[in-house]
RNA sequence: GGGCGAAUGGCGGAAUUGGUAUACGCGCUAGUCUUAGGAACUAGUGGGUUUAUCCCGUGAGAGUUCGAGUCUCUCUUCGCCCACCA
């Protein structure tokens, strides 16, 4: 047999697979059990595939090929998350239209995927920038709009001055734009939102974003991150009366000028409240301006903090604030007057935008009180007072009738008291806010809304918003635009796009010129694959029922919050509206770990340490790259690249290839090898099922090493071994398969079965321990009785000398494993 | 500050229910073959020493157990994500 030549072999089989798409395409009518194996569809960047893509796509490719061999009907599609800022930014620089660059990038990606031997069903390919696709993205927007789940509101939003666009809350990280790294400022703008907060808790039969997590087979850390992001916290709202309205009567509580409302999770500490703080945006400053003695100072502080970006606010090491002189507030429990501050460490967007400060039991308040020399009053004591202050739950003191209660009980009792006196109530707060979906950029799906002044009277709440009729979809992206960012959508300057007839009255109207966040496109694409050429619906009911939900979803952990939360939200909306029968899209989720550069750092173009998969394929072959990435370590682990390590895989494949030359049709009986082979089938099968590809490969190597020692190899056994190898290294498997005289693809074969009986060894190595330490090993029959084993053990020369003169306290026997003598 | 996870040879990593620690691969050492090798093959490869019926070894310390990488407690270090969320 000639030498293993991956280049030649791989090109040949890749061509064969393209000519035989039926191998990987699925049949909707098949009675076989379905498996939907999905990759997160990539953004087709100009950079091409990187080794991280190869890692997760190889994992799903192995799973898909494995399940097909197991006789399952496998849907394994791929597509393109094609809208987005990079293509547009590139267009601004080069004047090349994003359609062109995207088309080119997709061609590159697809060619690279072909060269890696991925078995996608390309007949279902989707492209989110294709009008046939974004027509349905727009349709989803209309569904949300019609069900009052999409709304327009003026809001303080994150604005990136460099990208000249609004960002979602999740796209502004630490006050810096996720895309370009420039600072994000706050702007008041009219924006479109999706009401994702409606779905946090269960909604009728639709499980909420919180409780729905319970039933999912997802990494625990991912679920926890989602919970943290939603940020549910149970607490209490409390009204602090403003002191010149001190004498309580009911009418005063109806006027919000007479009190400030705070939110706290620690009402039990309220007897230690020594002041209150409002956020700079809090309305109280405007409402009571005439009563404020140091109005100028306060206003100056508000101005200053308004100019601060979120980043600057967070970077500030010291808390700042100003006392609002002339206004005091009253602690409803003690009836004591406390002073009021405005400080930007209090966030306007969370809770009520005002807090009660308990410096003795809250670190932030303590810090602030230290700086401004404010009183500190302790009211909780616990077993361990850590450092300077006690922030845990404990027992109350100096707290009126609540003294001696434990924190938990005190919270319940105090909240009850507040409720009865109409001074507060129990309240659940969430960090999650509605999803801001409008973008003032070109390369996205246009929002299908038209504004008609004449029709504005029809629904005053909606200010002349007329949804584009479904039959008029898609609202096409115009091509006559200049996409240099100006702070307004480039679509606004396209006359053909912007001016339009009102679908209601036929009069002059204007189109919404914003586009949608690309995360909207990716929130539903997994439905489209089930029926990607459907012209009448985003996917047919039957096809959805047939294929969804997704059985295995693999992708990067960076999408833990954004994409995964939004996709769940969309699925829940469809469930609520009765379109589908399930309310979670991805039953099982796994993340691939990041592949670091050889130097242990993250791969980065700027560092010049990026590994290009094309070069690796060129040098070693796709099978070797695939297997090497799977062999490096557990799929989800972060692991450094090591180019030298690939030769281990190359040697292994060469060995497998070479050993095909030793095949004989003759019946060979080698019990030990047969036993090892059945162990190998079992281990590989179990490891694939649980995505432990590294140990599956090591088992293949163990068996290959054993084959290598044989004079001749049984054809039947070797063929089965090839099938075990084929999901990992499909090209070499097909090649050898053909060389063995087969005319059909190896991927039409059945996955080998193992025989548990053959796995059992006839002889075992019985370990003999004395006080837990291994002292001897004896070869014995596997079914040796306890009695015989004990006898053999004490008769062993090595053991005899160790135990001579000592008394044996007891002897422990573990069947098939060991004898442990205790002296 | 919060959440999650990790720590095993020179390196990446193995180790079903507690039961032979370091599988598999890289690297390294020696040898064989070769005109040559960053090829192939063979043997070896945790540390120590008194070189063998030996001792020590899975971040540190304690505990449970006949027996702990694995279970419990305390601590240290590192990584990732989130972070002034009251």
PDB file of N, CA and C in Angstrom, chain A residues 212-263:
ATOM      1  N   UNK A 212     -37.822  28.391  33.154  1.00  0.00           N
ATOM      2  CA  UNK A 212     -37.557  27.534  32.007  1.00  0.00           C
ATOM      3  C   UNK A 212     -36.155  26.951  32.000  1.00  0.00           C
ATOM      4  N   UNK A 213     -35.251  27.619  32.679  1.00  0.00           N
ATOM      5  CA  UNK A 213     -33.862  27.151  32.700  1.00  0.00           C
ATOM      6  C   UNK A 213     -33.731  25.781  33.367  1.00  0.00           C
ATOM      7  N   UNK A 214     -34.630  25.542  34.331  1.00  0.00           N
ATOM      8  CA  UNK A 214     -34.508  24.329  35.149  1.00  0.00           C
ATOM      9  C   UNK A 214     -34.449  23.062  34.312  1.00  0.00           C
ATOM     10  N   UNK A 215     -35.277  23.004  33.269  1.00  0.00           N
ATOM     11  CA  UNK A 215     -35.391  21.740  32.537  1.00  0.00           C
ATOM     12  C   UNK A 215     -34.331  21.576  31.456  1.00  0.00           C
ATOM     13  N   UNK A 216     -33.467  22.564  31.284  1.00  0.00           N
ATOM     14  CA  UNK A 216     -32.508  22.509  30.184  1.00  0.00           C
ATOM     15  C   UNK A 216     -31.214  21.803  30.570  1.00  0.00           C
ATOM     16  N   UNK A 217     -30.693  21.040  29.623  1.00  0.00           N
ATOM     17  CA  UNK A 217     -29.381  20.419  29.801  1.00  0.00           C
ATOM     18  C   UNK A 217     -28.339  21.389  29.240  1.00  0.00           C
ATOM     19  N   UNK A 218     -28.022  22.368  30.046  1.00  0.00           N
ATOM     20  CA  UNK A 218     -27.053  23.400  29.677  1.00  0.00           C
ATOM     21  C   UNK A 218     -25.950  23.413  30.731  1.00  0.00           C
ATOM     22  N   UNK A 219     -24.790  23.956  30.396  1.00  0.00           N
ATOM     23  CA  UNK A 219     -23.779  24.094  31.447  1.00  0.00           C
ATOM     24  C   UNK A 219     -24.342  24.928  32.602  1.00  0.00           C
ATOM     25  N   UNK A 220     -24.104  24.460  33.809  1.00  0.00           N
ATOM     26  CA  UNK A 220     -24.659  25.126  34.987  1.00  0.00           C
ATOM     27  C   UNK A 220     -24.229  26.600  35.037  1.00  0.00           C
ATOM     28  N   UNK A 221     -22.995  26.864  34.633  1.00  0.00           N
ATOM     29  CA  UNK A 221     -22.497  28.238  34.701  1.00  0.00           C
ATOM     30  C   UNK A 221     -23.270  29.146  33.746  1.00  0.00           C
ATOM     31  N   UNK A 222     -23.673  28.597  32.610  1.00  0.00           N
ATOM     32  CA  UNK A 222     -24.432  29.385  31.636  1.00  0.00           C
ATOM     33  C   UNK A 222     -25.818  29.717  32.185  1.00  0.00           C
ATOM     34  N   UNK A 223     -26.428  28.731  32.796  1.00  0.00           N
ATOM     35  CA  UNK A 223     -27.743  28.973  33.392  1.00  0.00           C
ATOM     36  C   UNK A 223     -27.625  30.034  34.494  1.00  0.00           C
ATOM     37  N   UNK A 224     -26.580  29.910  35.298  1.00  0.00           N
ATOM     38  CA  UNK A 224     -26.401  30.837  36.407  1.00  0.00           C
ATOM     39  C   UNK A 224     -26.162  32.251  35.884  1.00  0.00           C
ATOM     40  N   UNK A 225     -25.386  32.353  34.815  1.00  0.00           N
ATOM     41  CA  UNK A 225     -25.124  33.665  34.231  1.00  0.00           C
ATOM     42  C   UNK A 225     -26.427  34.298  33.743  1.00  0.00           C
ATOM     43  N   UNK A 226     -27.289  33.482  33.153  1.00  0.00           N
ATOM     44  CA  UNK A 226     -28.575  34.012  32.697  1.00  0.00           C
ATOM     45  C   UNK A 226     -29.410  34.486  33.893  1.00  0.00           C
ATOM     46  N   UNK A 227     -29.401  33.678  34.940  1.00  0.00           N
ATOM     47  CA  UNK A 227     -30.147  34.087  36.147  1.00  0.00           C
ATOM     48  C   UNK A 227     -29.602  35.408  36.684  1.00  0.00           C
ATOM     49  N   UNK A 228     -28.279  35.506  36.742  1.00  0.00           N
ATOM     50  CA  UNK A 228     -27.675  36.731  37.259  1.00  0.00           C
ATOM     51  C   UNK A 228     -28.020  37.927  36.381  1.00  0.00           C
ATOM     52  N   UNK A 229     -28.063  37.683  35.087  1.00  0.00           N
ATOM     53  CA  UNK A 229     -28.358  38.777  34.170  1.00  0.00           C
ATOM     54  C   UNK A 229     -29.792  39.260  34.356  1.00  0.00           C
ATOM     55  N   UNK A 230     -30.678  38.315  34.524  1.00  0.00           N
ATOM     56  CA  UNK A 230     -32.081  38.673  34.780  1.00  0.00           C
ATOM     57  C   UNK A 230     -32.157  39.389  36.130  1.00  0.00           C
ATOM     58  N   UNK A 231     -31.340  38.939  37.067  1.00  0.00           N
ATOM     59  CA  UNK A 231     -31.143  39.652  38.327  1.00  0.00           C
ATOM     60  C   UNK A 231     -32.409  39.885  39.141  1.00  0.00           C
ATOM     61  N   UNK A 232     -33.084  38.793  39.436  1.00  0.00           N
ATOM     62  CA  UNK A 232     -34.288  38.919  40.252  1.00  0.00           C
ATOM     63  C   UNK A 232     -33.876  39.170  41.695  1.00  0.00           C
ATOM     64  N   UNK A 233     -34.454  40.205  42.309  1.00  0.00           N
ATOM     65  CA  UNK A 233     -34.219  40.341  43.743  1.00  0.00           C
ATOM     66  C   UNK A 233     -35.480  40.780  44.454  1.00  0.00           C
ATOM     67  N   UNK A 234     -35.755  40.073  45.527  1.00  0.00           N
ATOM     68  CA  UNK A 234     -36.958  40.334  46.303  1.00  0.00           C
ATOM     69  C   UNK A 234     -36.637  41.358  47.368  1.00  0.00           C
ATOM     70  N   UNK A 235     -37.458  42.344  47.489  1.00  0.00           N
ATOM     71  CA  UNK A 235     -37.202  43.375  48.488  1.00  0.00           C
ATOM     72  C   UNK A 235     -38.469  44.127  48.843  1.00  0.00           C
ATOM     73  N   UNK A 236     -38.252  45.329  49.310  1.00  0.00           N
ATOM     74  CA  UNK A 236     -39.355  46.126  49.824  1.00  0.00           C
ATOM     75  C   UNK A 236     -39.215  47.550  49.297  1.00  0.00           C
ATOM     76  N   UNK A 237     -40.344  48.164  48.922  1.00  0.00           N
ATOM     77  CA  UNK A 237     -40.294  49.602  48.650  1.00  0.00           C
ATOM     78  C   UNK A 237     -40.814  50.315  49.896  1.00  0.00           C
ATOM     79  N   UNK A 238     -40.187  51.427  50.207  1.00  0.00           N
ATOM     80  CA  UNK A 238     -40.539  52.157  51.426  1.00  0.00           C
ATOM     81  C   UNK A 238     -40.697  53.626  51.084  1.00  0.00           C
ATOM     82  N   UNK A 239     -41.770  54.233  51.574  1.00  0.00           N
ATOM     83  CA  UNK A 239     -41.955  55.663  51.354  1.00  0.00           C
ATOM     84  C   UNK A 239     -41.370  56.449  52.525  1.00  0.00           C
ATOM     85  N   UNK A 240     -40.445  57.312  52.217  1.00  0.00           N
ATOM     86  CA  UNK A 240     -39.893  58.232  53.217  1.00  0.00           C
ATOM     87  C   UNK A 240     -40.549  59.583  52.983  1.00  0.00           C
ATOM     88  N   UNK A 241     -41.369  60.048  53.929  1.00  0.00           N
ATOM     89  CA  UNK A 241     -42.035  61.343  53.767  1.00  0.00           C
ATOM     90  C   UNK A 241     -41.026  62.469  53.821  1.00  0.00           C
ATOM     91  N   UNK A 242     -41.323  63.504  53.068  1.00  0.00           N
ATOM     92  CA  UNK A 242     -40.466  64.677  53.117  1.00  0.00           C
ATOM     93  C   UNK A 242     -40.910  65.519  54.305  1.00  0.00           C
ATOM     94  N   UNK A 243     -39.943  66.053  55.057  1.00  0.00           N
ATOM     95  CA  UNK A 243     -40.238  66.460  56.429  1.00  0.00           C
ATOM     96  C   UNK A 243     -41.239  67.599  56.555  1.00  0.00           C
ATOM     97  N   UNK A 244     -41.353  68.484  55.559  1.00  0.00           N
ATOM     98  CA  UNK A 244     -42.370  69.517  55.728  1.00  0.00           C
ATOM     99  C   UNK A 244     -43.772  68.989  55.452  1.00  0.00           C
ATOM    100  N   UNK A 245     -43.856  67.716  55.098  1.00  0.00           N
ATOM    101  CA  UNK A 245     -45.186  67.103  55.019  1.00  0.00           C
ATOM    102  C   UNK A 245     -45.281  65.999  56.062  1.00  0.00           C
ATOM    103  N   UNK A 246     -44.604  66.290  57.128  1.00  0.00           N
ATOM    104  CA  UNK A 246     -44.401  65.353  58.214  1.00  0.00           C
ATOM    105  C   UNK A 246     -45.670  64.749  58.808  1.00  0.00           C
ATOM    106  N   UNK A 247     -46.682  65.544  58.935  1.00  0.00           N
ATOM    107  CA  UNK A 247     -47.868  65.046  59.619  1.00  0.00           C
ATOM    108  C   UNK A 247     -48.705  64.243  58.658  1.00  0.00           C
ATOM    109  N   UNK A 248     -48.600  62.981  58.881  1.00  0.00           N
ATOM    110  CA  UNK A 248     -49.119  62.023  57.925  1.00  0.00           C
ATOM    111  C   UNK A 248     -50.627  62.077  57.772  1.00  0.00           C
ATOM    112  N   UNK A 249     -51.075  62.226  56.565  1.00  0.00           N
ATOM    113  CA  UNK A 249     -52.453  61.874  56.263  1.00  0.00           C
ATOM    114  C   UNK A 249     -52.512  61.285  54.873  1.00  0.00           C
ATOM    115  N   UNK A 250     -53.606  60.634  54.579  1.00  0.00           N
ATOM    116  CA  UNK A 250     -53.660  59.792  53.384  1.00  0.00           C
ATOM    117  C   UNK A 250     -53.464  60.561  52.087  1.00  0.00           C
ATOM    118  N   UNK A 251     -53.977  61.770  52.039  1.00  0.00           N
ATOM    119  CA  UNK A 251     -53.898  62.514  50.782  1.00  0.00           C
ATOM    120  C   UNK A 251     -52.442  62.831  50.426  1.00  0.00           C
ATOM    121  N   UNK A 252     -51.626  62.992  51.442  1.00  0.00           N
ATOM    122  CA  UNK A 252     -50.220  63.284  51.169  1.00  0.00           C
ATOM    123  C   UNK A 252     -49.519  62.118  50.472  1.00  0.00           C
ATOM    124  N   UNK A 253     -49.965  60.933  50.817  1.00  0.00           N
ATOM    125  CA  UNK A 253     -49.340  59.755  50.214  1.00  0.00           C
ATOM    126  C   UNK A 253     -49.750  59.580  48.758  1.00  0.00           C
ATOM    127  N   UNK A 254     -50.785  60.313  48.321  1.00  0.00           N
ATOM    128  CA  UNK A 254     -51.180  60.232  46.917  1.00  0.00           C
ATOM    129  C   UNK A 254     -50.378  61.180  46.039  1.00  0.00           C
ATOM    130  N   UNK A 255     -49.641  62.052  46.668  1.00  0.00           N
ATOM    131  CA  UNK A 255     -48.874  63.034  45.903  1.00  0.00           C
ATOM    132  C   UNK A 255     -47.386  62.734  46.035  1.00  0.00           C
ATOM    133  N   UNK A 256     -46.781  62.387  44.899  1.00  0.00           N
ATOM    134  CA  UNK A 256     -45.396  61.943  45.011  1.00  0.00           C
ATOM    135  C   UNK A 256     -44.410  63.076  45.289  1.00  0.00           C
ATOM    136  N   UNK A 257     -44.925  64.280  45.424  1.00  0.00           N
ATOM    137  CA  UNK A 257     -44.036  65.366  45.846  1.00  0.00           C
ATOM    138  C   UNK A 257     -43.777  65.303  47.349  1.00  0.00           C
ATOM    139  N   UNK A 258     -44.570  64.510  48.030  1.00  0.00           N
ATOM    140  CA  UNK A 258     -44.468  64.483  49.481  1.00  0.00           C
ATOM    141  C   UNK A 258     -43.588  63.371  50.040  1.00  0.00           C
ATOM    142  N   UNK A 259     -43.096  62.517  49.136  1.00  0.00           N
ATOM    143  CA  UNK A 259     -42.258  61.438  49.667  1.00  0.00           C
ATOM    144  C   UNK A 259     -41.270  60.998  48.594  1.00  0.00           C
ATOM    145  N   UNK A 260     -40.243  60.332  49.052  1.00  0.00           N
ATOM    146  CA  UNK A 260     -39.430  59.602  48.090  1.00  0.00           C
ATOM    147  C   UNK A 260     -39.574  58.126  48.418  1.00  0.00           C
ATOM    148  N   UNK A 261     -39.567  57.339  47.360  1.00  0.00           N
ATOM    149  CA  UNK A 261     -39.724  55.910  47.544  1.00  0.00           C
ATOM    150  C   UNK A 261     -38.378  55.241  47.305  1.00  0.00           C
ATOM    151  N   UNK A 262     -37.975  54.401  48.240  1.00  0.00           N
ATOM    152  CA  UNK A 262     -36.706  53.692  48.071  1.00  0.00           C
ATOM    153  C   UNK A 262     -36.983  52.205  47.918  1.00  0.00           C
ATOM    154  N   UNK A 263     -36.025  51.500  47.321  1.00  0.00           N
ATOM    155  CA  UNK A 263     -36.103  50.033  47.236  1.00  0.00           C
ATOM    156  C   UNK A 263     -34.942  49.446  48.013  1.00  0.00           C
TER     157      UNK A 263
END
